[in-house]
Amino acid sequence: MSKVVFLDRDGVINEKAAPHDYIKNWKEFTFLPETIRAIHLLNNHGFVVVLVTNQRGIARGLMTMEDLNIIHQNMQTELSAHGAHIDRIYVCPHDKGTCHCRKPEIGLFLQAQNEYNIDKNHSYMVGDSVTDIQAGKKFGISTISINGFNYGADYDCSSLMEAAEWIIREEEK
Ligand SMILES: [Zn+2]
């Protein structure tokens, strides 16, 4: 079975866009401190690392799926230059209320479940918004909030590195 760490993207891996805006191209994508190291650490501890990201800017016509793919290709290139990788990327490109995959719905998690035999007792969702935590709980895995608001998450910290270190400690218990 696979131990999976689900990561939100904006605000977890990279700096968030301004309110009501989106990361529309690679120039607008900036890794948060230590996120590459944190992903590397999770890779090395045997976790499958997957991205689950709402990208409503596509439904709103502010960017295309191709624009998003180019951002993700660049992100993976940068990660691999440091020996890290994200195993799979699941995107909800839809508008609010029009699908079953936009978090807090769990369609993206179910897509992952189609591809991996997920050990939910050893899997985690790391996010910076309440919808991430709600989705992780609904899917039945541990949840970690990294923006200083707990939202009822199992653990509350301030960076992906702190989240990764906590996950590894939990697994060593
Ligand atoms: Zn969707």
GROMACS .gro file of N, CA and C and ligand atoms in nm:
model
  520
    1MET      N    1   0.085  -0.121   0.000
    1MET     CA    2   0.000   0.000   0.000
    1MET      C    3   0.087   0.125   0.000
    2SER      N    4   0.033   0.233  -0.049
    2SER     CA    5   0.111   0.358  -0.058
    2SER      C    6   0.074   0.454   0.054
    3LYS      N    7   0.179   0.506   0.116
    3LYS     CA    8   0.161   0.620   0.206
    3LYS      C    9   0.166   0.744   0.117
    4VAL      N   10   0.061   0.826   0.124
    4VAL     CA   11   0.053   0.940   0.032
    4VAL      C   12   0.048   1.070   0.111
    5VAL      N   13   0.126   1.167   0.069
    5VAL     CA   14   0.112   1.303   0.122
    5VAL      C   15   0.052   1.389   0.011
    6PHE      N   16  -0.069   1.435   0.036
    6PHE     CA   17  -0.138   1.524  -0.056
    6PHE      C   18  -0.100   1.667  -0.021
    7LEU      N   19  -0.061   1.744  -0.120
    7LEU     CA   20  -0.024   1.883  -0.097
    7LEU      C   21  -0.114   1.975  -0.177
    8ASP      N   22  -0.163   2.078  -0.111
    8ASP     CA   23  -0.219   2.191  -0.184
    8ASP      C   24  -0.100   2.262  -0.250
    9ARG      N   25  -0.124   2.346  -0.349
    9ARG     CA   26  -0.011   2.412  -0.415
    9ARG      C   27   0.009   2.556  -0.364
   10ASP      N   28  -0.081   2.645  -0.405
   10ASP     CA   29  -0.062   2.788  -0.374
   10ASP      C   30  -0.072   2.812  -0.224
   11GLY      N   31   0.033   2.869  -0.166
   11GLY     CA   32   0.035   2.893  -0.022
   11GLY      C   33   0.099   2.780   0.057
   12VAL      N   34   0.129   2.669  -0.014
   12VAL     CA   35   0.196   2.555   0.051
   12VAL      C   36   0.333   2.533  -0.013
   13ILE      N   37   0.333   2.525  -0.147
   13ILE     CA   38   0.458   2.504  -0.220
   13ILE      C   39   0.513   2.638  -0.270
   14ASN      N   40   0.423   2.719  -0.320
   14ASN     CA   41   0.463   2.848  -0.377
   14ASN      C   42   0.381   2.961  -0.316
   15GLU      N   43   0.434   3.082  -0.332
   15GLU     CA   44   0.364   3.199  -0.279
   15GLU      C   45   0.229   3.213  -0.348
   16LYS      N   46   0.129   3.249  -0.269
   16LYS     CA   47  -0.005   3.270  -0.321
   16LYS      C   48  -0.010   3.391  -0.414
   17ALA      N   49  -0.100   3.389  -0.508
   17ALA     CA   50  -0.127   3.509  -0.588
   17ALA      C   51  -0.199   3.611  -0.499
   18ALA      N   52  -0.210   3.733  -0.546
   18ALA     CA   53  -0.289   3.835  -0.475
   18ALA      C   54  -0.435   3.788  -0.470
   19PRO      N   55  -0.513   3.838  -0.373
   19PRO     CA   56  -0.654   3.798  -0.366
   19PRO      C   57  -0.723   3.817  -0.502
   20HIS      N   58  -0.804   3.721  -0.541
   20HIS     CA   59  -0.880   3.723  -0.667
   20HIS      C   60  -0.792   3.712  -0.791
   21ASP      N   61  -0.663   3.687  -0.772
   21ASP     CA   62  -0.577   3.664  -0.888
   21ASP      C   63  -0.526   3.519  -0.883
   22TYR      N   64  -0.455   3.478  -0.987
   22TYR     CA   65  -0.407   3.341  -1.000
   22TYR      C   66  -0.262   3.344  -1.045
   23ILE      N   67  -0.191   3.233  -1.020
   23ILE     CA   68  -0.057   3.219  -1.077
   23ILE      C   69  -0.078   3.174  -1.221
   24LYS      N   70  -0.052   3.261  -1.317
   24LYS     CA   71  -0.090   3.237  -1.456
   24LYS      C   72   0.027   3.196  -1.546
   25ASN      N   73   0.149   3.218  -1.496
   25ASN     CA   74   0.266   3.178  -1.575
   25ASN      C   75   0.383   3.155  -1.480
   26TRP      N   76   0.489   3.097  -1.535
   26TRP     CA   77   0.604   3.057  -1.452
   26TRP      C   78   0.669   3.175  -1.382
   27LYS      N   79   0.668   3.291  -1.446
   27LYS     CA   80   0.728   3.411  -1.384
   27LYS      C   81   0.659   3.447  -1.252
   28GLU      N   82   0.534   3.410  -1.241
   28GLU     CA   83   0.458   3.444  -1.119
   28GLU      C   84   0.471   3.338  -1.010
   29PHE      N   85   0.544   3.231  -1.041
   29PHE     CA   86   0.556   3.119  -0.947
   29PHE      C   87   0.685   3.133  -0.867
   30THR      N   88   0.673   3.145  -0.736
   30THR     CA   89   0.791   3.154  -0.649
   30THR      C   90   0.779   3.048  -0.539
   31PHE      N   91   0.877   2.957  -0.534
   31PHE     CA   92   0.877   2.858  -0.427
   31PHE      C   93   0.886   2.927  -0.291
   32LEU      N   94   0.809   2.879  -0.194
   32LEU     CA   95   0.825   2.923  -0.056
   32LEU      C   96   0.954   2.863   0.000
   33PRO      N   97   1.012   2.925   0.106
   33PRO     CA   98   1.138   2.875   0.159
   33PRO      C   99   1.131   2.728   0.201
   34GLU      N  100   1.233   2.653   0.165
   34GLU     CA  101   1.251   2.514   0.209
   34GLU      C  102   1.148   2.415   0.155
   35THR      N  103   1.063   2.458   0.063
   35THR     CA  104   0.961   2.362   0.016
   35THR      C  105   1.025   2.251  -0.068
   36ILE      N  106   1.127   2.285  -0.145
   36ILE     CA  107   1.191   2.181  -0.227
   36ILE      C  108   1.256   2.077  -0.135
   37ARG      N  109   1.324   2.124  -0.031
   37ARG     CA  110   1.386   2.032   0.066
   37ARG      C  111   1.282   1.945   0.135
   38ALA      N  112   1.167   2.006   0.167
   38ALA     CA  113   1.060   1.932   0.235
   38ALA      C  114   1.007   1.821   0.145
   39ILE      N  115   0.987   1.850   0.017
   39ILE     CA  116   0.937   1.748  -0.076
   39ILE      C  117   1.042   1.638  -0.092
   40HIS      N  118   1.169   1.678  -0.099
   40HIS     CA  119   1.278   1.581  -0.108
   40HIS      C  120   1.277   1.486   0.012
   41LEU      N  121   1.257   1.544   0.130
   41LEU     CA  122   1.252   1.465   0.254
   41LEU      C  123   1.138   1.362   0.247
   42LEU      N  124   1.022   1.405   0.201
   42LEU     CA  125   0.908   1.313   0.189
   42LEU      C  126   0.937   1.204   0.086
   43ASN      N  127   0.996   1.242  -0.027
   43ASN     CA  128   1.036   1.142  -0.129
   43ASN      C  129   1.127   1.037  -0.065
   44ASN      N  130   1.225   1.084   0.012
   44ASN     CA  131   1.324   0.993   0.069
   44ASN      C  132   1.268   0.903   0.179
   45HIS      N  133   1.155   0.944   0.237
   45HIS     CA  134   1.093   0.862   0.340
   45HIS      C  135   0.985   0.771   0.284
   46GLY      N  136   0.981   0.756   0.154
   46GLY     CA  137   0.893   0.657   0.093
   46GLY      C  138   0.749   0.701   0.071
   47PHE      N  139   0.724   0.829   0.083
   47PHE     CA  140   0.588   0.877   0.056
   47PHE      C  141   0.567   0.901  -0.092
   48VAL      N  142   0.448   0.870  -0.140
   48VAL     CA  143   0.403   0.920  -0.269
   48VAL      C  144   0.356   1.063  -0.244
   49VAL      N  145   0.409   1.158  -0.320
   49VAL     CA  146   0.373   1.299  -0.301
   49VAL      C  147   0.286   1.343  -0.418
   50VAL      N  148   0.165   1.383  -0.388
   50VAL     CA  149   0.077   1.427  -0.495
   50VAL      C  150   0.023   1.567  -0.467
   51LEU      N  151  -0.002   1.637  -0.574
   51LEU     CA  152  -0.056   1.773  -0.567
   51LEU      C  153  -0.206   1.765  -0.596
   52VAL      N  154  -0.285   1.833  -0.514
   52VAL     CA  155  -0.429   1.844  -0.539
   52VAL      C  156  -0.462   1.994  -0.536
   53THR      N  157  -0.489   2.048  -0.653
   53THR     CA  158  -0.499   2.193  -0.661
   53THR      C  159  -0.624   2.241  -0.735
   54ASN      N  160  -0.694   2.335  -0.673
   54ASN     CA  161  -0.806   2.404  -0.739
   54ASN      C  162  -0.748   2.514  -0.826
   55GLN      N  163  -0.780   2.515  -0.953
   55GLN     CA  164  -0.730   2.621  -1.042
   55GLN      C  165  -0.846   2.679  -1.122
   56ARG      N  166  -0.929   2.754  -1.050
   56ARG     CA  167  -1.050   2.810  -1.107
   56ARG      C  168  -1.022   2.917  -1.212
   57GLY      N  169  -0.897   2.968  -1.213
   57GLY     CA  170  -0.859   3.067  -1.315
   57GLY      C  171  -0.880   3.012  -1.456
   58ILE      N  172  -0.877   2.878  -1.469
   58ILE     CA  173  -0.900   2.817  -1.601
   58ILE      C  174  -1.048   2.832  -1.639
   59ALA      N  175  -1.137   2.796  -1.548
   59ALA     CA  176  -1.281   2.811  -1.575
   59ALA      C  177  -1.316   2.957  -1.604
   60ARG      N  178  -1.245   3.047  -1.539
   60ARG     CA  179  -1.274   3.189  -1.557
   60ARG      C  180  -1.207   3.248  -1.680
   61GLY      N  181  -1.132   3.166  -1.753
   61GLY     CA  182  -1.072   3.214  -1.878
   61GLY      C  183  -0.950   3.301  -1.860
   62LEU      N  184  -0.893   3.302  -1.739
   62LEU     CA  185  -0.776   3.386  -1.713
   62LEU      C  186  -0.646   3.314  -1.752
   63MET      N  187  -0.658   3.184  -1.769
   63MET     CA  188  -0.543   3.103  -1.811
   63MET      C  189  -0.597   2.975  -1.873
   64THR      N  190  -0.510   2.904  -1.944
   64THR     CA  191  -0.554   2.778  -2.006
   64THR      C  192  -0.490   2.660  -1.934
   65MET      N  193  -0.540   2.541  -1.962
   65MET     CA  194  -0.480   2.420  -1.907
   65MET      C  195  -0.336   2.408  -1.956
   66GLU      N  196  -0.310   2.451  -2.079
   66GLU     CA  197  -0.175   2.448  -2.133
   66GLU      C  198  -0.083   2.540  -2.052
   67ASP      N  199  -0.131   2.660  -2.018
   67ASP     CA  200  -0.052   2.750  -1.932
   67ASP      C  201  -0.017   2.680  -1.801
   68LEU      N  202  -0.117   2.613  -1.743
   68LEU     CA  203  -0.096   2.546  -1.615
   68LEU      C  204   0.005   2.432  -1.629
   69ASN      N  205  -0.007   2.356  -1.739
   69ASN     CA  206   0.087   2.246  -1.761
   69ASN      C  207   0.230   2.296  -1.772
   70ILE      N  208   0.248   2.409  -1.836
   70ILE     CA  209   0.383   2.465  -1.851
   70ILE      C  210   0.438   2.505  -1.713
   71ILE      N  211   0.354   2.565  -1.630
   71ILE     CA  212   0.397   2.598  -1.494
   71ILE      C  213   0.442   2.471  -1.421
   72HIS      N  214   0.361   2.366  -1.433
   72HIS     CA  215   0.392   2.243  -1.359
   72HIS      C  216   0.515   2.173  -1.415
   73GLN      N  217   0.537   2.182  -1.547
   73GLN     CA  218   0.661   2.126  -1.604
   73GLN      C  219   0.783   2.198  -1.548
   74ASN      N  220   0.774   2.331  -1.542
   74ASN     CA  221   0.885   2.410  -1.486
   74ASN      C  222   0.908   2.377  -1.338
   75MET      N  223   0.798   2.362  -1.266
   75MET     CA  224   0.807   2.328  -1.123
   75MET      C  225   0.879   2.194  -1.106
   76GLN      N  226   0.841   2.095  -1.185
   76GLN     CA  227   0.903   1.962  -1.175
   76GLN      C  228   1.050   1.966  -1.215
   77THR      N  229   1.083   2.048  -1.314
   77THR     CA  230   1.223   2.062  -1.356
   77THR      C  231   1.306   2.119  -1.242
   78GLU      N  232   1.252   2.220  -1.176
   78GLU     CA  233   1.323   2.283  -1.064
   78GLU      C  234   1.337   2.183  -0.947
   79LEU      N  235   1.231   2.110  -0.920
   79LEU     CA  236   1.237   2.008  -0.814
   79LEU      C  237   1.343   1.903  -0.847
   80SER      N  238   1.342   1.855  -0.971
   80SER     CA  239   1.433   1.746  -1.006
   80SER      C  240   1.578   1.793  -1.005
   81ALA      N  241   1.600   1.920  -1.029
   81ALA     CA  242   1.737   1.974  -1.020
   81ALA      C  243   1.790   1.962  -0.877
   82HIS      N  244   1.699   1.946  -0.780
   82HIS     CA  245   1.737   1.930  -0.640
   82HIS      C  246   1.706   1.788  -0.589
   83GLY      N  247   1.686   1.696  -0.683
   83GLY     CA  248   1.665   1.556  -0.645
   83GLY      C  249   1.527   1.526  -0.589
   84ALA      N  250   1.432   1.617  -0.607
   84ALA     CA  251   1.297   1.598  -0.553
   84ALA      C  252   1.197   1.583  -0.668
   85HIS      N  253   1.079   1.529  -0.635
   85HIS     CA  254   0.976   1.521  -0.739
   85HIS      C  255   0.838   1.510  -0.676
   86ILE      N  256   0.739   1.554  -0.751
   86ILE     CA  257   0.599   1.529  -0.717
   86ILE      C  258   0.553   1.417  -0.808
   87ASP      N  259   0.493   1.312  -0.748
   87ASP     CA  260   0.461   1.193  -0.826
   87ASP      C  261   0.345   1.215  -0.923
   88ARG      N  262   0.242   1.284  -0.879
   88ARG     CA  263   0.125   1.307  -0.965
   88ARG      C  264   0.064   1.441  -0.931
   89ILE      N  265   0.002   1.501  -1.031
   89ILE     CA  266  -0.063   1.631  -1.013
   89ILE      C  267  -0.209   1.617  -1.056
   90TYR      N  268  -0.298   1.648  -0.964
   90TYR     CA  269  -0.442   1.644  -0.993
   90TYR      C  270  -0.497   1.785  -0.982
   91VAL      N  271  -0.565   1.827  -1.088
   91VAL     CA  272  -0.612   1.966  -1.097
   91VAL      C  273  -0.763   1.970  -1.108
   92CYS      N  274  -0.828   2.058  -1.034
   92CYS     CA  275  -0.967   2.094  -1.063
   92CYS      C  276  -0.966   2.227  -1.136
   93PRO      N  277  -1.003   2.227  -1.265
   93PRO     CA  278  -1.004   2.351  -1.342
   93PRO      C  279  -1.141   2.419  -1.343
   94HIS      N  280  -1.233   2.364  -1.265
   94HIS     CA  281  -1.374   2.405  -1.278
   94HIS      C  282  -1.410   2.524  -1.191
   95ASP      N  283  -1.527   2.579  -1.217
   95ASP     CA  284  -1.577   2.690  -1.135
   95ASP      C  285  -1.648   2.634  -1.012
   96LYS      N  286  -1.665   2.720  -0.913
   96LYS     CA  287  -1.734   2.680  -0.789
   96LYS      C  288  -1.869   2.618  -0.819
   97GLY      N  289  -1.899   2.509  -0.751
   97GLY     CA  290  -2.033   2.452  -0.757
   97GLY      C  291  -2.067   2.380  -0.887
   98THR      N  292  -1.967   2.349  -0.969
   98THR     CA  293  -1.997   2.287  -1.098
   98THR      C  294  -1.939   2.146  -1.112
   99CYS      N  295  -1.876   2.095  -1.007
   99CYS     CA  296  -1.809   1.965  -1.023
   99CYS      C  297  -1.800   1.894  -0.888
  100HIS      N  298  -1.741   1.776  -0.890
  100HIS     CA  299  -1.720   1.702  -0.766
  100HIS      C  300  -1.573   1.693  -0.730
  101CYS      N  301  -1.490   1.776  -0.795
  101CYS     CA  302  -1.348   1.767  -0.763
  101CYS      C  303  -1.292   1.891  -0.696
  102ARG      N  304  -1.361   2.004  -0.705
  102ARG     CA  305  -1.308   2.124  -0.640
  102ARG      C  306  -1.312   2.105  -0.488
  103LYS      N  307  -1.194   2.116  -0.421
  103LYS     CA  308  -1.193   2.103  -0.275
  103LYS      C  309  -1.286   2.209  -0.217
  104PRO      N  310  -1.369   2.185  -0.117
  104PRO     CA  311  -1.361   2.072  -0.023
  104PRO      C  312  -1.421   1.940  -0.071
  105GLU      N  313  -1.464   1.930  -0.197
  105GLU     CA  314  -1.504   1.799  -0.249
  105GLU      C  315  -1.379   1.712  -0.263
  106ILE      N  316  -1.398   1.582  -0.280
  106ILE     CA  317  -1.280   1.494  -0.275
  106ILE      C  318  -1.252   1.422  -0.407
  107GLY      N  319  -1.307   1.474  -0.516
  107GLY     CA  320  -1.287   1.408  -0.646
  107GLY      C  321  -1.140   1.390  -0.682
  108LEU      N  322  -1.056   1.487  -0.647
  108LEU     CA  323  -0.913   1.475  -0.681
  108LEU      C  324  -0.849   1.361  -0.601
  109PHE      N  325  -0.895   1.344  -0.478
  109PHE     CA  326  -0.842   1.236  -0.393
  109PHE      C  327  -0.887   1.099  -0.449
  110LEU      N  328  -1.010   1.096  -0.500
  110LEU     CA  329  -1.061   0.971  -0.557
  110LEU      C  330  -0.986   0.936  -0.685
  111GLN      N  331  -0.946   1.038  -0.761
  111GLN     CA  332  -0.861   1.011  -0.879
  111GLN      C  333  -0.730   0.946  -0.835
  112ALA      N  334  -0.673   1.000  -0.726
  112ALA     CA  335  -0.548   0.942  -0.675
  112ALA      C  336  -0.572   0.797  -0.631
  113GLN      N  337  -0.686   0.774  -0.570
  113GLN     CA  338  -0.719   0.640  -0.520
  113GLN      C  339  -0.733   0.539  -0.634
  114ASN      N  340  -0.770   0.590  -0.752
  114ASN     CA  341  -0.777   0.501  -0.869
  114ASN      C  342  -0.638   0.456  -0.914
  115GLU      N  343  -0.538   0.535  -0.880
  115GLU     CA  344  -0.403   0.504  -0.928
  115GLU      C  345  -0.312   0.445  -0.822
  116TYR      N  346  -0.346   0.469  -0.696
  116TYR     CA  347  -0.261   0.419  -0.587
  116TYR      C  348  -0.349   0.345  -0.487
  117ASN      N  349  -0.293   0.240  -0.428
  117ASN     CA  350  -0.360   0.167  -0.321
  117ASN      C  351  -0.325   0.241  -0.191
  118ILE      N  352  -0.407   0.341  -0.157
  118ILE     CA  353  -0.370   0.436  -0.053
  118ILE      C  354  -0.395   0.380   0.087
  119ASP      N  355  -0.290   0.387   0.169
  119ASP     CA  356  -0.302   0.349   0.310
  119ASP      C  357  -0.345   0.475   0.387
  120LYS      N  358  -0.475   0.487   0.410
  120LYS     CA  359  -0.526   0.612   0.469
  120LYS      C  360  -0.475   0.635   0.611
  121ASN      N  361  -0.438   0.528   0.681
  121ASN     CA  362  -0.387   0.546   0.817
  121ASN      C  363  -0.248   0.608   0.818
  122HIS      N  364  -0.183   0.609   0.702
  122HIS     CA  365  -0.049   0.666   0.695
  122HIS      C  366  -0.041   0.769   0.581
  123SER      N  367  -0.154   0.838   0.560
  123SER     CA  368  -0.157   0.941   0.455
  123SER      C  369  -0.205   1.073   0.514
  124TYR      N  370  -0.167   1.181   0.448
  124TYR     CA  371  -0.181   1.314   0.506
  124TYR      C  372  -0.223   1.415   0.400
  125MET      N  373  -0.298   1.517   0.443
  125MET     CA  374  -0.328   1.632   0.356
  125MET      C  375  -0.265   1.755   0.419
  126VAL      N  376  -0.185   1.828   0.342
  126VAL     CA  377  -0.124   1.952   0.391
  126VAL      C  378  -0.182   2.068   0.312
  127GLY      N  379  -0.243   2.163   0.383
  127GLY     CA  380  -0.305   2.276   0.314
  127GLY      C  381  -0.300   2.402   0.395
  128ASP      N  382  -0.336   2.512   0.330
  128ASP     CA  383  -0.336   2.641   0.400
  128ASP      C  384  -0.476   2.700   0.407
  129SER      N  385  -0.576   2.625   0.363
  129SER     CA  386  -0.712   2.682   0.372
  129SER      C  387  -0.808   2.578   0.430
  130VAL      N  388  -0.919   2.629   0.478
  130VAL     CA  389  -1.015   2.542   0.546
  130VAL      C  390  -1.067   2.435   0.450
  131THR      N  391  -1.077   2.467   0.322
  131THR     CA  392  -1.129   2.369   0.226
  131THR      C  393  -1.033   2.251   0.210
  132ASP      N  394  -0.903   2.276   0.225
  132ASP     CA  395  -0.805   2.166   0.219
  132ASP      C  396  -0.826   2.070   0.336
  133ILE      N  397  -0.845   2.129   0.454
  133ILE     CA  398  -0.861   2.048   0.575
  133ILE      C  399  -0.992   1.970   0.569
  134GLN      N  400  -1.098   2.038   0.524
  134GLN     CA  401  -1.229   1.971   0.510
  134GLN      C  402  -1.219   1.852   0.414
  135ALA      N  403  -1.150   1.873   0.303
  135ALA     CA  404  -1.137   1.765   0.203
  135ALA      C  405  -1.059   1.648   0.261
  136GLY      N  406  -0.947   1.678   0.329
  136GLY     CA  407  -0.866   1.571   0.387
  136GLY      C  408  -0.945   1.491   0.489
  137LYS      N  409  -1.023   1.560   0.572
  137LYS     CA  410  -1.104   1.491   0.674
  137LYS      C  411  -1.210   1.404   0.609
  138LYS      N  412  -1.274   1.461   0.506
  138LYS     CA  413  -1.380   1.388   0.437
  138LYS      C  414  -1.324   1.261   0.371
  139PHE      N  415  -1.202   1.271   0.320
  139PHE     CA  416  -1.139   1.154   0.256
  139PHE      C  417  -1.091   1.054   0.361
  140GLY      N  418  -1.070   1.105   0.485
  140GLY     CA  419  -1.036   1.013   0.593
  140GLY      C  420  -0.888   0.996   0.620
  141ILE      N  421  -0.812   1.105   0.598
  141ILE     CA  422  -0.669   1.101   0.627
  141ILE      C  423  -0.635   1.211   0.728
  142SER      N  424  -0.513   1.208   0.781
  142SER     CA  425  -0.470   1.311   0.875
  142SER      C  426  -0.453   1.443   0.801
  143THR      N  427  -0.473   1.553   0.875
  143THR     CA  428  -0.469   1.685   0.811
  143THR      C  429  -0.373   1.778   0.884
  144ILE      N  430  -0.306   1.861   0.807
  144ILE     CA  431  -0.209   1.956   0.861
  144ILE      C  432  -0.236   2.093   0.800
  145SER      N  433  -0.254   2.190   0.886
  145SER     CA  434  -0.277   2.328   0.842
  145SER      C  435  -0.147   2.406   0.858
  146ILE      N  436  -0.106   2.478   0.755
  146ILE     CA  437   0.023   2.547   0.766
  146ILE      C  438   0.014   2.700   0.761
  147ASN      N  439  -0.102   2.756   0.787
  147ASN     CA  440  -0.104   2.903   0.779
  147ASN      C  441  -0.133   2.969   0.912
  148GLY      N  442  -0.123   2.892   1.021
  148GLY     CA  443  -0.146   2.955   1.151
  148GLY      C  444  -0.289   2.943   1.200
  149PHE      N  445  -0.382   2.904   1.112
  149PHE     CA  446  -0.518   2.877   1.156
  149PHE      C  447  -0.536   2.727   1.163
  150ASN      N  448  -0.587   2.677   1.271
  150ASN     CA  449  -0.595   2.532   1.287
  150ASN      C  450  -0.705   2.469   1.202
  151TYR      N  451  -0.819   2.530   1.194
  151TYR     CA  452  -0.933   2.476   1.116
  151TYR      C  453  -0.970   2.335   1.159
  152GLY      N  454  -0.931   2.296   1.280
  152GLY     CA  455  -0.962   2.159   1.324
  152GLY      C  456  -0.870   2.055   1.267
  153ALA      N  457  -0.756   2.097   1.215
  153ALA     CA  458  -0.659   2.003   1.160
  153ALA      C  459  -0.592   1.924   1.272
  154ASP      N  460  -0.532   1.811   1.236
  154ASP     CA  461  -0.463   1.729   1.336
  154ASP      C  462  -0.334   1.796   1.384
  155TYR      N  463  -0.277   1.878   1.299
  155TYR     CA  464  -0.154   1.948   1.337
  155TYR      C  465  -0.153   2.082   1.267
  156ASP      N  466  -0.091   2.179   1.336
  156ASP     CA  467  -0.093   2.317   1.292
  156ASP      C  468   0.050   2.367   1.295
  157CYS      N  469   0.101   2.416   1.183
  157CYS     CA  470   0.239   2.467   1.182
  157CYS      C  471   0.248   2.578   1.079
  158SER      N  472   0.369   2.618   1.041
  158SER     CA  473   0.377   2.736   0.956
  158SER      C  474   0.454   2.716   0.826
  159SER      N  475   0.495   2.593   0.798
  159SER     CA  476   0.563   2.572   0.669
  159SER      C  477   0.553   2.426   0.628
  160LEU      N  478   0.576   2.401   0.501
  160LEU     CA  479   0.575   2.263   0.453
  160LEU      C  480   0.686   2.182   0.518
  161MET      N  481   0.800   2.246   0.546
  161MET     CA  482   0.909   2.173   0.612
  161MET      C  483   0.866   2.126   0.751
  162GLU      N  484   0.800   2.214   0.827
  162GLU     CA  485   0.751   2.173   0.959
  162GLU      C  486   0.649   2.060   0.947
  163ALA      N  487   0.566   2.070   0.845
  163ALA     CA  488   0.466   1.964   0.822
  163ALA      C  489   0.536   1.832   0.791
  164ALA      N  490   0.635   1.836   0.704
  164ALA     CA  491   0.707   1.714   0.664
  164ALA      C  492   0.776   1.651   0.785
  165GLU      N  493   0.836   1.735   0.869
  165GLU     CA  494   0.906   1.683   0.988
  165GLU      C  495   0.806   1.619   1.084
  166TRP      N  496   0.689   1.680   1.098
  166TRP     CA  497   0.586   1.622   1.186
  166TRP      C  498   0.538   1.487   1.132
  167ILE      N  499   0.514   1.482   1.002
  167ILE     CA  500   0.468   1.357   0.939
  167ILE      C  501   0.570   1.245   0.966
  168ILE      N  502   0.696   1.278   0.948
  168ILE     CA  503   0.801   1.176   0.967
  168ILE      C  504   0.806   1.131   1.113
  169ARG      N  505   0.790   1.226   1.206
  169ARG     CA  506   0.786   1.189   1.348
  169ARG      C  507   0.667   1.099   1.378
  170GLU      N  508   0.551   1.133   1.321
  170GLU     CA  509   0.431   1.050   1.341
  170GLU      C  510   0.453   0.908   1.293
  171GLU      N  511   0.518   0.896   1.180
  171GLU     CA  512   0.540   0.763   1.120
  171GLU      C  513   0.641   0.682   1.198
  172GLU      N  514   0.726   0.751   1.274
  172GLU     CA  515   0.827   0.680   1.352
  172GLU      C  516   0.776   0.637   1.489
  173LYS      N  517   0.653   0.683   1.525
  173LYS     CA  518   0.598   0.648   1.656
  173LYS      C  519   0.572   0.499   1.668
  174ZN      ZN  520  -1.355   2.026  -1.051
   0.00000   0.00000   0.00000
